[in-house]
Coordinates of C-alpha atoms in Angstrom, one line a residue:
X94 CA 60.6 189.3 130.8
X95 CA 59.3 192.6 129.5
X96 CA 59.4 194.5 132.9
X97 CA 62.3 195.0 135.2
X98 CA 63.6 192.0 136.9
X99 CA 64.7 192.2 140.5
X100 CA 65.7 190.0 143.4
X101 CA 65.2 191.3 146.9
X102 CA 65.2 188.3 149.3
X103 CA 67.1 187.2 152.4
X104 CA 69.4 185.2 150.1
X105 CA 70.9 188.4 148.7
X106 CA 70.5 190.6 151.8
X107 CA 68.2 193.1 150.2
X108 CA 70.2 193.5 147.0
X109 CA 68.2 194.4 143.9
X110 CA 69.2 193.8 140.3
X111 CA 67.2 195.7 137.7
X112 CA 66.9 195.4 133.9
X113 CA 64.3 196.0 131.2
X114 CA 64.9 193.1 128.8
X115 CA 65.3 189.4 128.8
X116 CA 68.8 189.3 127.3
X117 CA 70.2 192.2 129.3
X118 CA 74.0 192.4 129.2
X119 CA 76.5 193.8 131.7
X120 CA 77.2 197.6 131.4
X121 CA 80.6 197.2 129.9
X122 CA 81.9 200.7 129.1
X123 CA 78.5 202.2 129.7
X124 CA 78.5 205.1 132.3
X125 CA 75.1 206.6 131.5
X126 CA 72.1 205.3 133.6
X127 CA 69.4 206.1 131.1
X128 CA 71.3 204.2 128.4
X129 CA 72.3 201.3 130.6
X130 CA 68.9 200.6 132.2
X131 CA 67.3 199.9 128.8
X132 CA 69.7 197.1 127.9
X133 CA 71.9 196.1 130.9
X134 CA 71.6 194.4 134.2
X135 CA 72.4 196.9 137.0
X136 CA 72.8 196.8 140.7
X137 CA 70.1 199.1 142.2
X138 CA 71.9 202.1 143.8
X139 CA 69.0 204.4 143.4
X140 CA 68.8 205.2 147.1
X141 CA 71.8 207.4 146.5
X142 CA 69.2 209.8 145.1
X143 CA 67.3 209.8 148.4
X144 CA 70.5 210.6 150.4
X145 CA 71.3 213.5 148.1
X146 CA 67.7 214.9 148.2
X147 CA 67.6 214.6 151.9
X148 CA 70.9 216.4 152.4
X149 CA 70.7 219.7 154.3
X150 CA 73.5 221.3 152.3
X151 CA 73.0 222.9 148.9
X152 CA 76.2 221.4 147.6
X153 CA 77.0 217.7 147.7
X154 CA 80.6 216.5 147.0
X155 CA 81.3 212.8 146.5
X156 CA 84.9 211.6 146.1
X157 CA 85.8 208.1 145.2
X158 CA 88.5 206.4 143.0
X159 CA 87.9 205.8 139.3
X160 CA 85.7 202.8 138.6
X161 CA 83.5 203.0 141.7
X162 CA 80.3 204.3 140.0
X163 CA 80.6 208.1 140.3
X164 CA 79.6 208.7 136.7
X165 CA 76.7 206.2 136.8
X166 CA 75.3 207.7 140.0
X167 CA 75.5 211.2 138.6
X168 CA 73.7 210.2 135.4
X169 CA 71.1 208.4 137.6
X170 CA 70.5 211.7 139.4
X171 CA 70.1 213.4 136.1
X172 CA 67.6 210.8 134.8
X173 CA 65.5 211.0 138.0
X174 CA 65.4 214.8 138.4
X175 CA 65.5 216.3 134.9
X176 CA 62.3 217.6 133.4
X177 CA 62.0 216.8 129.7
X178 CA 62.1 219.6 127.1
X179 CA 58.9 218.4 125.5
X180 CA 56.0 216.4 126.9
X181 CA 55.9 214.5 130.2
X182 CA 58.5 212.1 131.6
X183 CA 57.7 208.4 131.6
X184 CA 58.0 206.4 134.8
X185 CA 59.5 203.2 133.3
X186 CA 63.1 204.0 134.2
X187 CA 62.5 203.9 138.0
X188 CA 59.2 202.1 138.4
X189 CA 60.7 199.0 140.0
X190 CA 63.7 200.5 141.7
X191 CA 64.1 201.1 145.5
X192 CA 63.8 204.9 145.2
X193 CA 60.3 204.7 143.7
X194 CA 58.6 203.2 146.7
X195 CA 61.0 204.4 149.4
X196 CA 59.4 206.3 152.4
X197 CA 55.9 205.9 151.0
X198 CA 56.9 207.2 147.6
X199 CA 57.6 210.7 148.7
X200 CA 60.6 211.0 146.4
X201 CA 58.3 210.8 143.4
X202 CA 57.3 214.4 144.1
X203 CA 60.7 215.5 142.8
X204 CA 60.8 213.1 139.8
X205 CA 61.3 214.9 136.5
X206 CA 60.8 218.4 138.1
X207 CA 64.0 220.4 137.5
X208 CA 66.0 221.8 134.7
X209 CA 69.4 220.0 135.0
X210 CA 72.8 221.2 133.9
X211 CA 75.2 218.3 133.5
X212 CA 78.9 219.0 132.9
X213 CA 81.5 216.3 132.4
X214 CA 85.1 217.3 132.9
X215 CA 86.4 213.8 133.5
X216 CA 87.5 213.4 129.9
X217 CA 90.5 215.5 130.7
X218 CA 91.8 212.8 133.1
X219 CA 90.5 209.8 131.1
X220 CA 91.8 210.8 127.7
X221 CA 94.7 213.2 128.5
X222 CA 92.9 216.1 126.9
X223 CA 93.7 219.7 127.8
X224 CA 91.6 220.7 130.8
X225 CA 90.7 224.1 129.5
X226 CA 89.4 222.7 126.2
X227 CA 87.4 220.0 128.0
X228 CA 85.8 222.6 130.3
X229 CA 84.8 225.0 127.5
X230 CA 83.6 222.1 125.2
X231 CA 81.4 220.9 128.1
X232 CA 79.9 224.3 128.6
X233 CA 79.3 224.8 124.9
X234 CA 77.6 221.4 124.6
X235 CA 75.4 221.9 127.6
X236 CA 74.3 225.4 126.5
X237 CA 73.4 224.0 123.1
X238 CA 71.4 221.1 124.7
X239 CA 69.4 223.4 127.0
X240 CA 68.5 226.0 124.4
X241 CA 65.1 224.2 123.9
X242 CA 64.2 225.1 127.5
X243 CA 65.0 228.8 127.0
X244 CA 62.0 229.8 124.9
X245 CA 60.3 232.1 127.3
X246 CA 59.6 235.5 125.6
X247 CA 60.6 237.6 128.6
X248 CA 64.2 236.4 128.9
X249 CA 66.9 239.1 128.7
X250 CA 68.0 239.3 125.1
X251 CA 71.6 240.1 125.9
X252 CA 72.0 237.1 128.1
X253 CA 70.3 234.8 125.6
X254 CA 72.7 236.0 122.9
X255 CA 75.5 235.3 125.4
X256 CA 74.4 231.6 125.8
X257 CA 73.8 231.2 122.1
X258 CA 77.4 232.4 121.3
X259 CA 78.7 229.8 123.8
X260 CA 76.5 227.1 122.3
X261 CA 77.8 227.9 118.8
X262 CA 81.4 227.8 120.0
X263 CA 82.1 231.4 119.0
X264 CA 82.1 233.0 122.4
X265 CA 85.3 234.6 123.9
X266 CA 87.1 232.9 126.7
X267 CA 85.6 235.5 129.1
X268 CA 82.1 234.8 127.9
X269 CA 82.6 231.1 128.2
X270 CA 83.9 231.4 131.7
X271 CA 80.8 233.3 132.9
X272 CA 78.2 231.3 131.0
X273 CA 77.3 228.8 133.8
X274 CA 76.0 231.5 136.1
X275 CA 73.9 233.1 133.3
X276 CA 72.6 229.7 132.2
X277 CA 71.4 229.0 135.8
X278 CA 69.7 232.3 136.0
X279 CA 67.9 231.9 132.6
X280 CA 66.8 228.3 133.3
X281 CA 65.2 229.3 136.6
X282 CA 63.3 232.1 135.0
X283 CA 62.2 230.1 131.9
X284 CA 61.2 227.0 133.9
X285 CA 59.9 228.7 137.0
X286 CA 61.8 226.1 139.0
X287 CA 65.1 225.7 140.8
X288 CA 68.0 224.3 138.8
X289 CA 70.1 221.1 139.5
X290 CA 73.8 221.3 138.7
X291 CA 75.7 218.0 138.2
X292 CA 79.5 218.0 137.6
X293 CA 81.6 214.9 136.9
X294 CA 85.4 215.3 137.3
X295 CA 85.2 218.6 139.0
X296 CA 88.8 218.2 140.2
X297 CA 90.2 217.7 136.7
X298 CA 92.4 220.9 137.0
X299 CA 93.9 219.7 140.3
X300 CA 94.5 216.2 139.0
X301 CA 96.3 217.8 136.0
X302 CA 98.3 220.0 138.3
X303 CA 99.5 217.0 140.4
X304 CA 100.7 215.2 137.2
X305 CA 102.2 218.3 135.5
X306 CA 103.2 220.8 138.1
X307 CA 103.9 224.4 137.3
X308 CA 102.1 227.7 136.6
X309 CA 99.7 226.0 134.2
X310 CA 98.3 223.9 136.9
X311 CA 97.5 227.0 139.0
X312 CA 95.9 228.7 136.0
X313 CA 93.7 225.7 135.4
X314 CA 92.6 225.6 139.0
X315 CA 91.8 229.3 138.8
X316 CA 89.8 228.7 135.6
X317 CA 87.6 226.0 137.2
X318 CA 87.2 228.2 140.3
X319 CA 85.9 231.0 138.1
X320 CA 83.7 228.8 135.9
X321 CA 82.3 226.5 138.5
X322 CA 82.6 227.6 142.1
X323 CA 81.9 231.3 141.4
X324 CA 78.7 230.3 139.6
X325 CA 77.6 228.0 142.5
X326 CA 78.3 230.8 145.1
X327 CA 76.4 233.4 143.0
X328 CA 73.4 231.1 142.3
X329 CA 72.3 230.8 145.9
X330 CA 68.7 229.6 146.2
X331 CA 68.4 229.3 142.4
X332 CA 70.0 225.9 142.8
X333 CA 67.9 223.0 144.2
X334 CA 71.2 221.2 144.6
X335 CA 74.7 220.9 143.1
X336 CA 76.3 217.5 143.1
X337 CA 80.1 217.3 142.3
X338 CA 81.9 214.0 141.7
X339 CA 85.7 213.6 141.7
X340 CA 88.7 211.9 143.4
X341 CA 90.2 214.7 145.5
X342 CA 88.1 216.3 148.2
X343 CA 90.6 219.0 149.1
X344 CA 89.9 221.3 146.2
X345 CA 86.1 221.4 146.8
X346 CA 86.6 222.1 150.5
X347 CA 89.0 224.9 149.7
X348 CA 86.9 226.6 147.0
X349 CA 83.5 226.2 148.7
X350 CA 84.6 227.2 152.2
X351 CA 86.4 230.3 150.8
X352 CA 83.0 231.3 149.2
X353 CA 81.0 230.5 152.4
X354 CA 78.9 227.9 150.6
X355 CA 77.3 225.1 152.7
X356 CA 78.3 221.7 151.5
X357 CA 78.2 218.0 152.5
X358 CA 81.3 216.0 151.7
X359 CA 81.6 212.2 151.2
X360 CA 85.0 210.7 151.1
X361 CA 86.2 207.1 151.2
X362 CA 86.5 207.6 155.0
X363 CA 82.9 208.9 155.4
X364 CA 79.9 206.8 156.4
X365 CA 77.5 209.2 154.6
X366 CA 76.7 207.6 151.2
X367 CA 79.2 204.9 151.8
X368 CA 76.8 202.2 150.6
X369 CA 76.2 203.6 147.1
X370 CA 79.7 203.4 145.7
X371 CA 81.3 200.1 145.0
X372 CA 79.7 196.6 145.1
X373 CA 79.2 194.9 148.4
X374 CA 79.9 191.2 148.8
X375 CA 76.2 190.5 148.6
X376 CA 75.9 192.5 145.4
X377 CA 78.8 190.7 143.8
X378 CA 77.2 187.4 144.8
X379 CA 73.9 188.4 143.3
X380 CA 75.5 189.4 140.0
X381 CA 77.4 186.2 139.8
X382 CA 74.3 184.2 140.6
X383 CA 72.3 186.1 138.0
X384 CA 75.0 185.3 135.4
X385 CA 75.1 181.7 136.4
X386 CA 78.7 182.0 137.7
X387 CA 78.2 181.6 141.4
X388 CA 81.1 179.2 141.7
X389 CA 83.5 182.0 141.0
X390 CA 82.5 184.0 144.1
X391 CA 85.7 183.1 146.0
X392 CA 87.8 184.2 143.1
X393 CA 86.0 187.5 142.9
X394 CA 86.5 188.1 146.6
X395 CA 90.2 187.3 146.4
X396 CA 90.9 189.5 143.4
X397 CA 88.6 192.5 143.8
X398 CA 87.1 192.8 147.3
X399 CA 88.8 194.5 150.2
X400 CA 88.2 198.3 149.8
X401 CA 86.8 199.9 152.9
X402 CA 84.4 202.8 152.4
X403 CA 83.0 204.2 155.6
X404 CA 81.1 201.4 157.2
X405 CA 81.4 198.6 154.7
X406 CA 83.8 196.6 152.5
X407 CA 83.3 196.6 148.7
X408 CA 84.8 195.8 145.3
X409 CA 85.3 198.0 142.3
X410 CA 82.2 197.7 140.1
X411 CA 84.3 198.3 136.9
X412 CA 86.6 195.5 137.8
X413 CA 83.9 193.0 138.8
X414 CA 81.9 193.7 135.6
X415 CA 85.1 193.2 133.5
X416 CA 85.7 189.9 135.4
X417 CA 82.1 188.8 134.5
X418 CA 82.4 190.0 130.9
X419 CA 85.6 187.8 130.5
X420 CA 83.7 184.8 131.6
X421 CA 85.2 184.8 135.1
X422 CA 88.5 183.6 133.7
X423 CA 91.6 184.0 135.9
X424 CA 93.5 187.2 135.6
X425 CA 96.7 187.1 133.5
X426 CA 99.4 189.8 133.1
X427 CA 97.6 191.4 130.1
X428 CA 94.7 192.2 132.5
X429 CA 97.0 193.9 134.9
X430 CA 99.2 196.0 132.7
X431 CA 96.8 199.0 132.6
X432 CA 96.4 199.0 136.3
X433 CA 100.2 198.7 136.8
X434 CA 100.8 201.6 134.4
X435 CA 98.4 203.8 136.2
X436 CA 100.0 202.8 139.6
X437 CA 103.4 203.8 138.2
X438 CA 102.0 207.2 137.1
X439 CA 100.4 208.0 140.5
X440 CA 103.4 206.8 142.5
X441 CA 105.9 208.6 140.3
X442 CA 109.6 208.1 141.1
X443 CA 110.2 205.9 144.0
X444 CA 113.0 207.0 146.4
X445 CA 114.6 204.5 148.8
X446 CA 112.2 205.1 151.6
X447 CA 109.1 204.6 149.3
X448 CA 110.7 201.6 147.6
X449 CA 111.3 200.0 151.0
X450 CA 107.6 200.6 151.9
X451 CA 106.5 199.3 148.5
X452 CA 108.1 195.9 149.3
X453 CA 106.7 195.9 152.8
X454 CA 103.1 196.4 151.4
X455 CA 103.4 193.0 149.6
X456 CA 104.3 191.2 152.9
X457 CA 101.5 189.4 154.7
X458 CA 99.5 192.1 156.6
X459 CA 101.9 194.7 155.1
X460 CA 100.9 198.3 155.6
X461 CA 102.2 201.9 155.7
X462 CA 101.2 204.1 158.6
X463 CA 100.7 207.7 157.7
X464 CA 98.1 210.5 158.0
X465 CA 95.8 211.1 155.1
X466 CA 95.7 214.7 153.9
X467 CA 92.1 214.8 152.5
X468 CA 91.2 218.4 153.6
X469 CA 91.5 221.7 151.9
X470 CA 94.9 222.3 150.3
X471 CA 96.7 225.3 148.8
X472 CA 99.2 225.2 146.0
X473 CA 102.3 225.1 148.2
X474 CA 100.9 222.6 150.7
X475 CA 103.2 219.6 151.2
X476 CA 100.1 217.4 151.0
X477 CA 100.1 217.9 147.2
X478 CA 103.2 215.8 147.1
X479 CA 102.0 213.1 149.5
X480 CA 102.3 210.0 147.5
X481 CA 100.5 207.8 150.0
X482 CA 97.4 210.1 150.1
X483 CA 97.5 210.1 146.2
X484 CA 97.6 206.3 146.1
X485 CA 94.7 206.1 148.6
X486 CA 92.6 208.6 146.7
X487 CA 93.3 206.8 143.4
X488 CA 92.2 203.5 144.9
X489 CA 95.5 201.7 145.1
X490 CA 95.5 201.6 148.9
X491 CA 92.7 201.4 151.4
X492 CA 92.4 201.6 155.2
X493 CA 90.3 199.9 157.9
X494 CA 90.8 202.9 160.2
X495 CA 87.9 205.2 159.0
X496 CA 87.1 206.8 162.4
X497 CA 87.3 210.5 162.6
X498 CA 87.3 211.1 158.9
X499 CA 88.0 214.8 159.3
X500 CA 91.1 214.3 161.4
X501 CA 94.0 214.8 159.0
X502 CA 96.6 214.4 161.7
X503 CA 95.5 210.9 162.7
X504 CA 97.9 208.2 161.5
X505 CA 96.1 205.4 159.5
X506 CA 97.4 202.0 158.4
X507 CA 97.1 201.9 154.6
X508 CA 97.1 198.5 152.9
X509 CA 96.7 196.9 149.5
X510 CA 93.0 195.9 149.2
X511 CA 93.1 192.7 147.2
X512 CA 94.9 190.3 144.9
X513 CA 94.6 192.4 141.8
X514 CA 96.4 195.3 143.4
X515 CA 99.1 193.0 144.8
X516 CA 99.8 191.6 141.4
X517 CA 99.7 195.0 139.7
X518 CA 102.2 196.3 142.3
X519 CA 104.4 193.2 141.7
X520 CA 104.5 194.0 138.0
X521 CA 105.5 197.6 138.8
X522 CA 108.4 196.3 140.9
X523 CA 109.5 193.8 138.3
X524 CA 109.5 196.4 135.5
X525 CA 111.4 198.9 137.7
X526 CA 114.3 196.5 138.4
X527 CA 114.4 195.1 134.9
X528 CA 114.6 198.6 133.5
X529 CA 117.4 199.4 136.0
X530 CA 119.7 197.0 134.0
X531 CA 120.9 198.2 130.6
X532 CA 120.5 194.6 129.3
X533 CA 117.5 192.7 130.8
X534 CA 119.4 189.5 130.1
X535 CA 121.6 190.3 133.1
X536 CA 118.5 190.2 135.3
X537 CA 117.6 186.8 133.8
X538 CA 121.2 185.5 134.4
X539 CA 121.1 186.7 138.0
X540 CA 117.8 185.0 138.7
X541 CA 118.8 181.7 137.0
X542 CA 122.2 181.6 138.6
X543 CA 120.7 182.3 142.0
X544 CA 118.5 179.2 141.8
X545 CA 121.3 177.0 140.3
X546 CA 124.0 178.1 142.7
X547 CA 126.2 179.5 139.8
X548 CA 128.5 181.9 141.6
X549 CA 130.2 183.3 138.5
X550 CA 126.9 184.0 136.7
X551 CA 125.4 185.8 139.7
X552 CA 128.6 187.8 140.4
X553 CA 129.1 189.0 136.8
X554 CA 125.4 189.8 136.3
X555 CA 125.2 191.7 139.6
X556 CA 128.3 193.7 138.9
X557 CA 126.9 194.9 135.6
X558 CA 123.5 195.7 137.1
X559 CA 125.2 197.7 140.0
X560 CA 127.0 199.8 137.4
X561 CA 123.8 200.3 135.3
X562 CA 121.7 201.3 138.3
X563 CA 124.3 203.7 139.7
X564 CA 123.9 202.4 143.2
X565 CA 126.8 203.6 145.4
X566 CA 127.5 206.6 143.3
X567 CA 124.3 208.4 144.1
X568 CA 122.7 206.6 147.0
X569 CA 123.3 207.0 150.7
X570 CA 126.3 205.3 152.4
X571 CA 124.4 202.4 154.0
X572 CA 123.4 198.7 153.3
X573 CA 119.8 199.6 152.4
X574 CA 120.2 200.3 148.6
X575 CA 122.1 197.1 148.1
X576 CA 119.6 195.1 150.1
X577 CA 116.7 196.6 148.1
X578 CA 118.4 195.9 144.9
X579 CA 118.8 192.2 145.8
X580 CA 115.2 192.0 146.9
X581 CA 113.9 193.8 143.9
X582 CA 115.7 191.6 141.4
X583 CA 114.1 188.6 143.0
X584 CA 110.6 189.7 142.2
X585 CA 109.4 187.8 139.1
X586 CA 111.7 184.8 139.6
X587 CA 110.0 181.9 137.6
X588 CA 108.3 179.5 139.9
X589 CA 108.8 181.6 143.1
X590 CA 106.7 183.7 145.4
X591 CA 107.6 187.3 146.2
X592 CA 110.9 187.6 148.2
X593 CA 110.5 188.2 151.9
X594 CA 112.9 190.4 153.9
X595 CA 113.6 190.6 157.6
X596 CA 115.2 194.1 157.6
X597 CA 112.5 195.4 159.9
X598 CA 112.9 192.6 162.5
X599 CA 115.9 194.3 164.1
X600 CA 119.2 196.0 163.6
X601 CA 121.5 194.6 160.9
X602 CA 118.9 192.0 159.6
X603 CA 119.7 192.0 155.9
X604 CA 118.6 188.5 155.0
X605 CA 116.1 187.7 152.2
X606 CA 114.2 184.4 151.4
X607 CA 112.5 183.4 148.2
X608 CA 110.1 180.5 148.5
X609 CA 109.1 178.1 145.7
X610 CA 105.4 178.2 144.9
X611 CA 103.0 175.7 143.4
X612 CA 100.5 178.2 142.0
X613 CA 101.5 180.4 139.1
X614 CA 100.1 183.8 138.2
X615 CA 100.1 182.8 134.5
X616 CA 102.0 180.8 132.0
X617 CA 104.5 183.5 131.5
X618 CA 105.7 183.0 135.0
X619 CA 106.7 179.4 134.3
X620 CA 108.9 180.0 131.3
X621 CA 112.4 178.7 132.2
X622 CA 111.1 177.3 135.4
X623 CA 113.5 174.8 137.0
X624 CA 112.4 171.2 137.5
X625 CA 113.8 171.4 141.0
X626 CA 113.3 174.7 142.7
X627 CA 115.3 175.1 146.0
X628 CA 114.5 177.4 148.9
X629 CA 116.8 180.4 148.3
X630 CA 118.2 182.3 151.3
X631 CA 120.4 185.4 150.9
X632 CA 122.3 187.4 153.5
X633 CA 124.5 190.4 152.9
X634 CA 127.1 192.6 154.6
X635 CA 128.3 196.1 153.8
X636 CA 131.6 197.8 154.6
X637 CA 132.9 200.7 152.5
X638 CA 136.4 200.4 153.9
X639 CA 137.4 196.9 153.0
X640 CA 139.9 195.8 150.3
X641 CA 139.3 193.0 147.8
X642 CA 140.2 190.2 150.2
X643 CA 138.0 191.8 152.9
X644 CA 135.1 192.0 150.4
X645 CA 135.3 188.2 149.9
X646 CA 135.4 187.7 153.6
X647 CA 132.3 189.8 154.0
X648 CA 130.4 187.5 151.6
X649 CA 131.7 184.4 153.5
X650 CA 130.7 185.8 156.8
X651 CA 127.2 186.7 155.5
X652 CA 126.9 183.1 154.3
X653 CA 128.0 181.6 157.6
X654 CA 125.6 183.9 159.5
X655 CA 122.7 182.1 157.7
X656 CA 123.4 178.9 159.5
X657 CA 124.6 180.6 162.8
X658 CA 121.4 182.6 163.1
X659 CA 119.1 179.7 161.9
X660 CA 117.7 181.9 159.2
X661 CA 116.6 179.0 156.9
X662 CA 115.8 176.4 159.6
X663 CA 112.4 175.6 158.2
X664 CA 110.9 172.8 156.2
X665 CA 111.3 173.5 152.5
X666 CA 107.8 174.2 151.2
X667 CA 106.5 172.1 148.4
X668 CA 107.1 172.0 145.5
X669 CA 110.7 173.1 146.4
X670 CA 113.6 170.7 146.6
X671 CA 116.7 171.5 148.6
X672 CA 118.2 174.8 149.7
X673 CA 120.6 177.3 148.3
X674 CA 122.3 179.8 150.6
X675 CA 124.0 183.0 149.3
X676 CA 126.3 185.4 151.0
X677 CA 126.9 188.8 149.4
X678 CA 129.5 191.5 150.3
X679 CA 129.3 195.1 149.2
X680 CA 131.8 197.9 149.6
X681 CA 130.0 200.7 147.7
X682 CA 131.6 199.9 144.3
X683 CA 132.1 196.1 144.1
X684 CA 130.3 192.9 145.0
X685 CA 131.5 189.5 146.2
X686 CA 129.2 186.4 146.2
X687 CA 129.6 182.9 147.6
X688 CA 127.1 180.1 147.5
X689 CA 126.3 176.9 149.4
X690 CA 123.9 174.3 148.0
X691 CA 122.3 171.8 150.4

């Protein structure tokens, strides 16, 4: 069809898909609305424009994780509001979208009315570029793009020369830093209209500081404060609106409130604008139906749904589109490596407490209860190092407890949102423990011996791994590090589910069970899989004061306690055959292991 296609029926709960051409493709790797609408099928999120235009505050800040449509929504605002440099704006981009006819068409009055300054700082985070270079390149490029609007004869010559030097890339750092405020002033005068300022990745300096701490991070934050927030505060009524997109809300709150600027903030906890970031279940269903892949809806729900933004649950648009682009094929490890690497970078180095919680998150209904520090922060605030808030803001965790979004003291239960994140986290754990051994073959020998009941293989492999990992020499004097080592090594066992621990069920519960599973993540998981996979149950005891004989007795007692406490008194789940019980004894330097096969 030559015009936009849309569906807006009860079957899709008011969801609208828009495109311009018959063979429209998915917007894979496309973040600009004006480019995408001409050749791609899009989910209609244009009512985001209405929410922004109706906002009482002069500055709008929207914070969501990467992949949830921030760049697309920002470019959609630009396409709707920007007046062309020459001629009149056509109406074809928005003629069949929800915003065009909303509220009697009153939003059309602001269509193509304003000079728009659009700055993209997100490249610093996406491509690892230097933040200062990205900021100045963005300013230079935008000054050059908008020169066509600055042709009024009465514009101050000194200020025009200032903007021209920035556009040519020959301005000093001081001139570049002050260019935004001058550009706003000149555009308002030349166009006789208020200016719209759009900024993607406004928090690039703070994200850089969290990844590479030190004085440079503070300098970068000061740079963006001077370039961006000083200009916003000085512009006053010259701005129709400023819309800032990023991941961290704290920096915007701090910078804007310190300059007495009015602003409206949307975070993942907020209900305002909650509907315009992420794909709802109905939108995913409509996209799958449009692509003729409706039978994969349950897979899409399992792998990608589960994020909670304000009042509704959603999926990551980037991940859903990638799923469709791959023909809805099941995820394999190669699809998860990038996600797992990013998770490792955000999480950083896992101490024992974090590692314990990491395992707990993979348990059924697993969660971590902690406050979320989303508010204004300063450089020495402990919240800068809050790994759980960082994981939440980056989209690796979510919460159903979205009440009182401004209450940073309220404890919230954070959980993994979906199957994709569970598998990515599983890969992170596997890699961490395989890297803990100097020779990864020791990890394989431990896992294989555990299933086969080979005491010598398990004992020798575990002794070498203990020495490589340095547990006992640097960790606290308690059973916890040894228990976590045993559990961590069991992740990735071919043909088995993730290991389950009972350490939180009561004092001195150090047993672990690994259940055979019938469904594999991918072919790589089945390599070396046993024809007969037993239910594996482990128990351990720790005593730093025993001798060699006492260490062996510890392992025997741990084994006997499995039967005494009825730890594995369950039916062996299919496709498992039989049981293997293991008792381990640790004294801080050595390990003893005994096995019973039933």
